[in-house]
Amino acid sequence: MTEKNRITVGIYGHQYTIVGEDSANHIRQVASLVDEKMREIKSKNPSLDTSKLAVLTAVNAVHDYLKLKEKAEILEKQLQHLKD
């Protein structure tokens, strides 16, 4: 069984306890990026309440993830084509 880390992080002025198998450093980095993205979105949309801000942050994160996933798939196909 893999050991789980329990880390308390600050995101947008609130403390959250995150439990996961990744390193404490990784969990802190994720929390820092979420905090950074929330602050960036809030600076452009000062009237957003925290709930809407959180949803927009999640939408942005998933958008970025899907774009990177598409690029990775294209690169994998190109690599496979070069191997053939």
GROMACS .gro file of N, CA, C and O in nm:
model
  336
    1MET      N    1   0.084  -0.118   0.000
    1MET     CA    2   0.000   0.000   0.000
    1MET      C    3   0.089   0.125   0.000
    1MET      O    4   0.185   0.133   0.075
    2THR      N    5   0.056   0.222  -0.082
    2THR     CA    6   0.135   0.344  -0.092
    2THR      C    7   0.100   0.439   0.022
    2THR      O    8  -0.016   0.457   0.056
    3GLU      N    9   0.204   0.500   0.077
    3GLU     CA   10   0.184   0.595   0.187
    3GLU      C   11   0.126   0.725   0.133
    3GLU      O   12   0.167   0.774   0.029
    4LYS      N   13   0.030   0.780   0.206
    4LYS     CA   14  -0.033   0.904   0.164
    4LYS      C   15   0.025   1.020   0.244
    4LYS      O   16   0.054   1.007   0.363
    5ASN      N   17   0.043   1.132   0.177
    5ASN     CA   18   0.088   1.254   0.241
    5ASN      C   19  -0.032   1.341   0.274
    5ASN      O   20  -0.126   1.350   0.196
    6ARG      N   21  -0.027   1.405   0.387
    6ARG     CA   22  -0.131   1.499   0.430
    6ARG      C   23  -0.064   1.635   0.444
    6ARG      O   24   0.021   1.653   0.531
    7ILE      N   25  -0.100   1.728   0.357
    7ILE     CA   26  -0.036   1.859   0.353
    7ILE      C   27  -0.143   1.968   0.362
    7ILE      O   28  -0.245   1.962   0.293
    8THR      N   29  -0.120   2.067   0.446
    8THR     CA   30  -0.209   2.182   0.453
    8THR      C   31  -0.149   2.293   0.367
    8THR      O   32  -0.032   2.328   0.381
    9VAL      N   33  -0.232   2.345   0.277
    9VAL     CA   34  -0.188   2.449   0.183
    9VAL      C   35  -0.285   2.566   0.188
    9VAL      O   36  -0.401   2.551   0.226
   10GLY      N   37  -0.236   2.681   0.147
   10GLY     CA   38  -0.321   2.799   0.136
   10GLY      C   39  -0.355   2.826  -0.008
   10GLY      O   40  -0.265   2.830  -0.094
   11ILE      N   41  -0.484   2.839  -0.035
   11ILE     CA   42  -0.531   2.872  -0.170
   11ILE      C   43  -0.633   2.984  -0.157
   11ILE      O   44  -0.737   2.967  -0.092
   12TYR      N   45  -0.599   3.097  -0.215
   12TYR     CA   46  -0.688   3.213  -0.219
   12TYR      C   47  -0.741   3.251  -0.080
   12TYR      O   48  -0.860   3.271  -0.059
   13GLY      N   49  -0.650   3.252   0.016
   13GLY     CA   50  -0.684   3.296   0.151
   13GLY      C   51  -0.750   3.192   0.240
   13GLY      O   52  -0.790   3.224   0.352
   14HIS      N   53  -0.760   3.070   0.194
   14HIS     CA   54  -0.821   2.963   0.273
   14HIS      C   55  -0.721   2.848   0.288
   14HIS      O   56  -0.639   2.824   0.199
   15GLN      N   57  -0.731   2.779   0.400
   15GLN     CA   58  -0.644   2.664   0.426
   15GLN      C   59  -0.718   2.536   0.388
   15GLN      O   60  -0.835   2.518   0.422
   16TYR      N   61  -0.648   2.447   0.316
   16TYR     CA   62  -0.704   2.319   0.275
   16TYR      C   63  -0.605   2.210   0.309
   16TYR      O   64  -0.485   2.227   0.291
   17THR      N   65  -0.656   2.098   0.356
   17THR     CA   66  -0.571   1.982   0.378
   17THR      C   67  -0.587   1.889   0.259
   17THR      O   68  -0.698   1.844   0.229
   18ILE      N   69  -0.477   1.865   0.192
   18ILE     CA   70  -0.477   1.781   0.073
   18ILE      C   71  -0.412   1.648   0.111
   18ILE      O   72  -0.305   1.646   0.172
   19VAL      N   73  -0.476   1.539   0.074
   19VAL     CA   74  -0.423   1.406   0.100
   19VAL      C   75  -0.397   1.339  -0.035
   19VAL      O   76  -0.486   1.334  -0.120
   20GLY      N   77  -0.275   1.292  -0.054
   20GLY     CA   78  -0.243   1.228  -0.180
   20GLY      C   79  -0.114   1.151  -0.174
   20GLY      O   80  -0.038   1.161  -0.077
   21GLU      N   81  -0.087   1.075  -0.276
   21GLU     CA   82   0.033   0.992  -0.283
   21GLU      C   83   0.152   1.069  -0.337
   21GLU      O   84   0.265   1.023  -0.325
   22ASP      N   85   0.128   1.185  -0.396
   22ASP     CA   86   0.238   1.264  -0.450
   22ASP      C   87   0.318   1.327  -0.337
   22ASP      O   88   0.271   1.338  -0.224
   23SER      N   89   0.437   1.373  -0.371
   23SER     CA   90   0.524   1.434  -0.270
   23SER      C   91   0.462   1.564  -0.217
   23SER      O   92   0.380   1.629  -0.285
   24ALA      N   93   0.503   1.602  -0.098
   24ALA     CA   94   0.456   1.727  -0.039
   24ALA      C   95   0.492   1.844  -0.129
   24ALA      O   96   0.412   1.937  -0.146
   25ASN      N   97   0.609   1.839  -0.188
   25ASN     CA   98   0.652   1.944  -0.280
   25ASN      C   99   0.557   1.957  -0.399
   25ASN      O  100   0.521   2.068  -0.439
   26HIS      N  101   0.518   1.844  -0.455
   26HIS     CA  102   0.427   1.845  -0.570
   26HIS      C  103   0.291   1.903  -0.531
   26HIS      O  104   0.235   1.986  -0.603
   27ILE      N  105   0.240   1.861  -0.417
   27ILE     CA  106   0.111   1.909  -0.371
   27ILE      C  107   0.115   2.061  -0.348
   27ILE      O  108   0.023   2.134  -0.387
   28ARG      N  109   0.225   2.108  -0.289
   28ARG     CA  110   0.240   2.253  -0.268
   28ARG      C  111   0.246   2.328  -0.401
   28ARG      O  112   0.192   2.437  -0.415
   29GLN      N  113   0.315   2.270  -0.498
   29GLN     CA  114   0.326   2.333  -0.629
   29GLN      C  115   0.189   2.343  -0.696
   29GLN      O  116   0.154   2.446  -0.754
   30VAL      N  117   0.110   2.237  -0.689
   30VAL     CA  118  -0.025   2.238  -0.746
   30VAL      C  119  -0.108   2.347  -0.679
   30VAL      O  120  -0.174   2.427  -0.746
   31ALA      N  121  -0.104   2.352  -0.546
   31ALA     CA  122  -0.181   2.451  -0.472
   31ALA      C  123  -0.137   2.592  -0.510
   31ALA      O  124  -0.221   2.681  -0.528
   32SER      N  125  -0.009   2.612  -0.525
   32SER     CA  126   0.043   2.743  -0.563
   32SER      C  127  -0.006   2.785  -0.701
   32SER      O  128  -0.043   2.901  -0.722
   33LEU      N  129  -0.007   2.691  -0.794
   33LEU     CA  130  -0.056   2.723  -0.930
   33LEU      C  131  -0.205   2.754  -0.930
   33LEU      O  132  -0.250   2.844  -1.001
   34VAL      N  133  -0.283   2.681  -0.850
   34VAL     CA  134  -0.426   2.709  -0.840
   34VAL      C  135  -0.447   2.849  -0.781
   34VAL      O  136  -0.526   2.929  -0.833
   35ASP      N  137  -0.374   2.880  -0.675
   35ASP     CA  138  -0.384   3.011  -0.612
   35ASP      C  139  -0.348   3.121  -0.711
   35ASP      O  140  -0.420   3.221  -0.724
   36GLU      N  141  -0.239   3.101  -0.784
   36GLU     CA  142  -0.194   3.198  -0.883
   36GLU      C  143  -0.300   3.220  -0.991
   36GLU      O  144  -0.330   3.334  -1.029
   37LYS      N  145  -0.359   3.112  -1.040
   37LYS     CA  146  -0.460   3.122  -1.146
   37LYS      C  147  -0.585   3.193  -1.095
   37LYS      O  148  -0.644   3.276  -1.164
   38MET      N  149  -0.625   3.162  -0.971
   38MET     CA  150  -0.743   3.228  -0.914
   38MET      C  151  -0.720   3.378  -0.903
   38MET      O  152  -0.806   3.459  -0.937
   39ARG      N  153  -0.602   3.416  -0.857
   39ARG     CA  154  -0.570   3.559  -0.841
   39ARG      C  155  -0.563   3.629  -0.976
   39ARG      O  156  -0.606   3.743  -0.991
   40GLU      N  157  -0.511   3.560  -1.077
   40GLU     CA  158  -0.504   3.616  -1.212
   40GLU      C  159  -0.645   3.640  -1.268
   40GLU      O  160  -0.674   3.748  -1.322
   41ILE      N  161  -0.733   3.542  -1.254
   41ILE     CA  162  -0.870   3.556  -1.304
   41ILE      C  163  -0.944   3.665  -1.227
   41ILE      O  164  -1.015   3.746  -1.287
   42LYS      N  165  -0.926   3.669  -1.097
   42LYS     CA  166  -0.993   3.769  -1.013
   42LYS      C  167  -0.948   3.910  -1.051
   42LYS      O  168  -1.029   4.003  -1.054
   43SER      N  169  -0.821   3.927  -1.084
   43SER     CA  170  -0.771   4.059  -1.121
   43SER      C  171  -0.836   4.110  -1.250
   43SER      O  172  -0.852   4.230  -1.268
   44LYS      N  173  -0.876   4.017  -1.336
   44LYS     CA  174  -0.941   4.055  -1.462
   44LYS      C  175  -1.093   4.066  -1.447
   44LYS      O  176  -1.159   4.124  -1.533
   45ASN      N  177  -1.147   4.004  -1.341
   45ASN     CA  178  -1.292   4.001  -1.318
   45ASN      C  179  -1.318   4.028  -1.170
   45ASN      O  180  -1.359   3.937  -1.097
   46PRO      N  181  -1.297   4.151  -1.123
   46PRO     CA  182  -1.305   4.179  -0.979
   46PRO      C  183  -1.443   4.154  -0.916
   46PRO      O  184  -1.452   4.136  -0.795
   47SER      N  185  -1.548   4.149  -0.994
   47SER     CA  186  -1.682   4.132  -0.938
   47SER      C  187  -1.719   3.985  -0.914
   47SER      O  188  -1.825   3.957  -0.858
   48LEU      N  189  -1.633   3.891  -0.953
   48LEU     CA  190  -1.665   3.749  -0.936
   48LEU      C  191  -1.667   3.711  -0.789
   48LEU      O  192  -1.578   3.747  -0.712
   49ASP      N  193  -1.768   3.633  -0.750
   49ASP     CA  194  -1.766   3.577  -0.614
   49ASP      C  195  -1.676   3.453  -0.615
   49ASP      O  196  -1.635   3.404  -0.720
   50THR      N  197  -1.642   3.405  -0.497
   50THR     CA  198  -1.546   3.295  -0.485
   50THR      C  199  -1.590   3.169  -0.556
   50THR      O  200  -1.510   3.098  -0.617
   51SER      N  201  -1.720   3.140  -0.551
   51SER     CA  202  -1.772   3.019  -0.615
   51SER      C  203  -1.753   3.026  -0.766
   51SER      O  204  -1.703   2.930  -0.828
   52LYS      N  205  -1.790   3.136  -0.827
   52LYS     CA  206  -1.773   3.151  -0.972
   52LYS      C  207  -1.625   3.154  -1.009
   52LYS      O  208  -1.585   3.100  -1.111
   53LEU      N  209  -1.545   3.217  -0.924
   53LEU     CA  210  -1.402   3.222  -0.947
   53LEU      C  211  -1.342   3.081  -0.947
   53LEU      O  212  -1.261   3.047  -1.033
   54ALA      N  213  -1.386   2.998  -0.854
   54ALA     CA  214  -1.336   2.860  -0.846
   54ALA      C  215  -1.376   2.781  -0.971
   54ALA      O  216  -1.295   2.705  -1.026
   55VAL      N  217  -1.499   2.800  -1.017
   55VAL     CA  218  -1.544   2.728  -1.138
   55VAL      C  219  -1.464   2.774  -1.260
   55VAL      O  220  -1.419   2.691  -1.340
   56LEU      N  221  -1.445   2.904  -1.275
   56LEU     CA  222  -1.367   2.953  -1.389
   56LEU      C  223  -1.223   2.905  -1.383
   56LEU      O  224  -1.163   2.873  -1.486
   57THR      N  225  -1.168   2.896  -1.264
   57THR     CA  226  -1.032   2.845  -1.249
   57THR      C  227  -1.027   2.698  -1.292
   57THR      O  228  -0.934   2.656  -1.363
   58ALA      N  229  -1.125   2.620  -1.252
   58ALA     CA  230  -1.131   2.479  -1.292
   58ALA      C  231  -1.147   2.466  -1.443
   58ALA      O  232  -1.080   2.382  -1.506
   59VAL      N  233  -1.232   2.548  -1.502
   59VAL     CA  234  -1.252   2.544  -1.647
   59VAL      C  235  -1.121   2.577  -1.719
   59VAL      O  236  -1.083   2.508  -1.815
   60ASN      N  237  -1.050   2.678  -1.671
   60ASN     CA  238  -0.921   2.714  -1.731
   60ASN      C  239  -0.820   2.600  -1.718
   60ASN      O  240  -0.747   2.571  -1.812
   61ALA      N  241  -0.816   2.537  -1.601
   61ALA     CA  242  -0.720   2.429  -1.578
   61ALA      C  243  -0.749   2.310  -1.670
   61ALA      O  244  -0.657   2.252  -1.729
   62VAL      N  245  -0.876   2.274  -1.684
   62VAL     CA  246  -0.912   2.160  -1.770
   62VAL      C  247  -0.885   2.195  -1.916
   62VAL      O  248  -0.836   2.111  -1.993
   63HIS      N  249  -0.912   2.319  -1.955
   63HIS     CA  250  -0.882   2.364  -2.091
   63HIS      C  251  -0.732   2.347  -2.120
   63HIS      O  252  -0.694   2.289  -2.223
   64ASP      N  253  -0.648   2.396  -2.028
   64ASP     CA  254  -0.504   2.384  -2.046
   64ASP      C  255  -0.462   2.237  -2.053
   64ASP      O  256  -0.379   2.198  -2.135
   65TYR      N  257  -0.520   2.154  -1.966
   65TYR     CA  258  -0.490   2.011  -1.965
   65TYR      C  259  -0.523   1.947  -2.100
   65TYR      O  260  -0.443   1.871  -2.156
   66LEU      N  261  -0.643   1.975  -2.153
   66LEU     CA  262  -0.684   1.914  -2.279
   66LEU      C  263  -0.595   1.958  -2.395
   66LEU      O  264  -0.563   1.877  -2.484
   67LYS      N  265  -0.554   2.085  -2.396
   67LYS     CA  266  -0.465   2.133  -2.501
   67LYS      C  267  -0.330   2.060  -2.494
   67LYS      O  268  -0.276   2.018  -2.596
   68LEU      N  269  -0.277   2.045  -2.373
   68LEU     CA  270  -0.150   1.973  -2.357
   68LEU      C  271  -0.163   1.826  -2.393
   68LEU      O  272  -0.073   1.768  -2.453
   69LYS      N  273  -0.277   1.767  -2.358
   69LYS     CA  274  -0.300   1.627  -2.392
   69LYS      C  275  -0.304   1.608  -2.544
   69LYS      O  276  -0.247   1.512  -2.597
   70GLU      N  277  -0.371   1.700  -2.614
   70GLU     CA  278  -0.376   1.693  -2.761
   70GLU      C  279  -0.235   1.702  -2.819
   70GLU      O  280  -0.201   1.626  -2.910
   71LYS      N  281  -0.155   1.796  -2.768
   71LYS     CA  282  -0.018   1.811  -2.817
   71LYS      C  283   0.063   1.686  -2.791
   71LYS      O  284   0.141   1.643  -2.877
   72ALA      N  285   0.047   1.626  -2.675
   72ALA     CA  286   0.120   1.504  -2.640
   72ALA      C  287   0.081   1.389  -2.734
   72ALA      O  288   0.167   1.312  -2.778
   73GLU      N  289  -0.048   1.379  -2.765
   73GLU     CA  290  -0.095   1.274  -2.855
   73GLU      C  291  -0.037   1.293  -2.995
   73GLU      O  292   0.003   1.196  -3.060
   74ILE      N  293  -0.032   1.416  -3.041
   74ILE     CA  294   0.026   1.445  -3.173
   74ILE      C  295   0.174   1.406  -3.174
   74ILE      O  296   0.223   1.341  -3.268
   75LEU      N  297   0.246   1.445  -3.069
   75LEU     CA  298   0.389   1.411  -3.060
   75LEU      C  299   0.411   1.261  -3.053
   75LEU      O  300   0.505   1.208  -3.113
   76GLU      N  301   0.325   1.190  -2.981
   76GLU     CA  302   0.337   1.044  -2.972
   76GLU      C  303   0.316   0.981  -3.110
   76GLU      O  304   0.388   0.888  -3.147
   77LYS      N  305   0.219   1.031  -3.186
   77LYS     CA  306   0.195   0.978  -3.321
   77LYS      C  307   0.314   1.007  -3.412
   77LYS      O  308   0.355   0.921  -3.490
   78GLN      N  309   0.370   1.128  -3.400
   78GLN     CA  310   0.487   1.161  -3.481
   78GLN      C  311   0.605   1.073  -3.444
   78GLN      O  312   0.676   1.025  -3.533
   79LEU      N  313   0.625   1.049  -3.317
   79LEU     CA  314   0.733   0.963  -3.271
   79LEU      C  315   0.713   0.820  -3.320
   79LEU      O  316   0.808   0.757  -3.368
   80GLN      N  317   0.592   0.770  -3.311
   80GLN     CA  318   0.563   0.635  -3.358
   80GLN      C  319   0.587   0.624  -3.509
   80GLN      O  320   0.641   0.525  -3.557
   81HIS      N  321   0.549   0.730  -3.583
   81HIS     CA  322   0.569   0.731  -3.727
   81HIS      C  323   0.719   0.727  -3.760
   81HIS      O  324   0.760   0.658  -3.854
   82LEU      N  325   0.800   0.797  -3.681
   82LEU     CA  326   0.944   0.797  -3.704
   82LEU      C  327   1.006   0.661  -3.672
   82LEU      O  328   1.104   0.620  -3.735
   83LYS      N  329   0.949   0.590  -3.574
   83LYS     CA  330   1.001   0.458  -3.537
   83LYS      C  331   0.968   0.353  -3.641
   83LYS      O  332   1.040   0.255  -3.655
   84ASP      N  333   0.854   0.370  -3.711
   84ASP     CA  334   0.810   0.270  -3.811
   84ASP      C  335   0.891   0.270  -3.936
   84ASP      O  336   0.974   0.331  -3.973
   0.00000   0.00000   0.00000
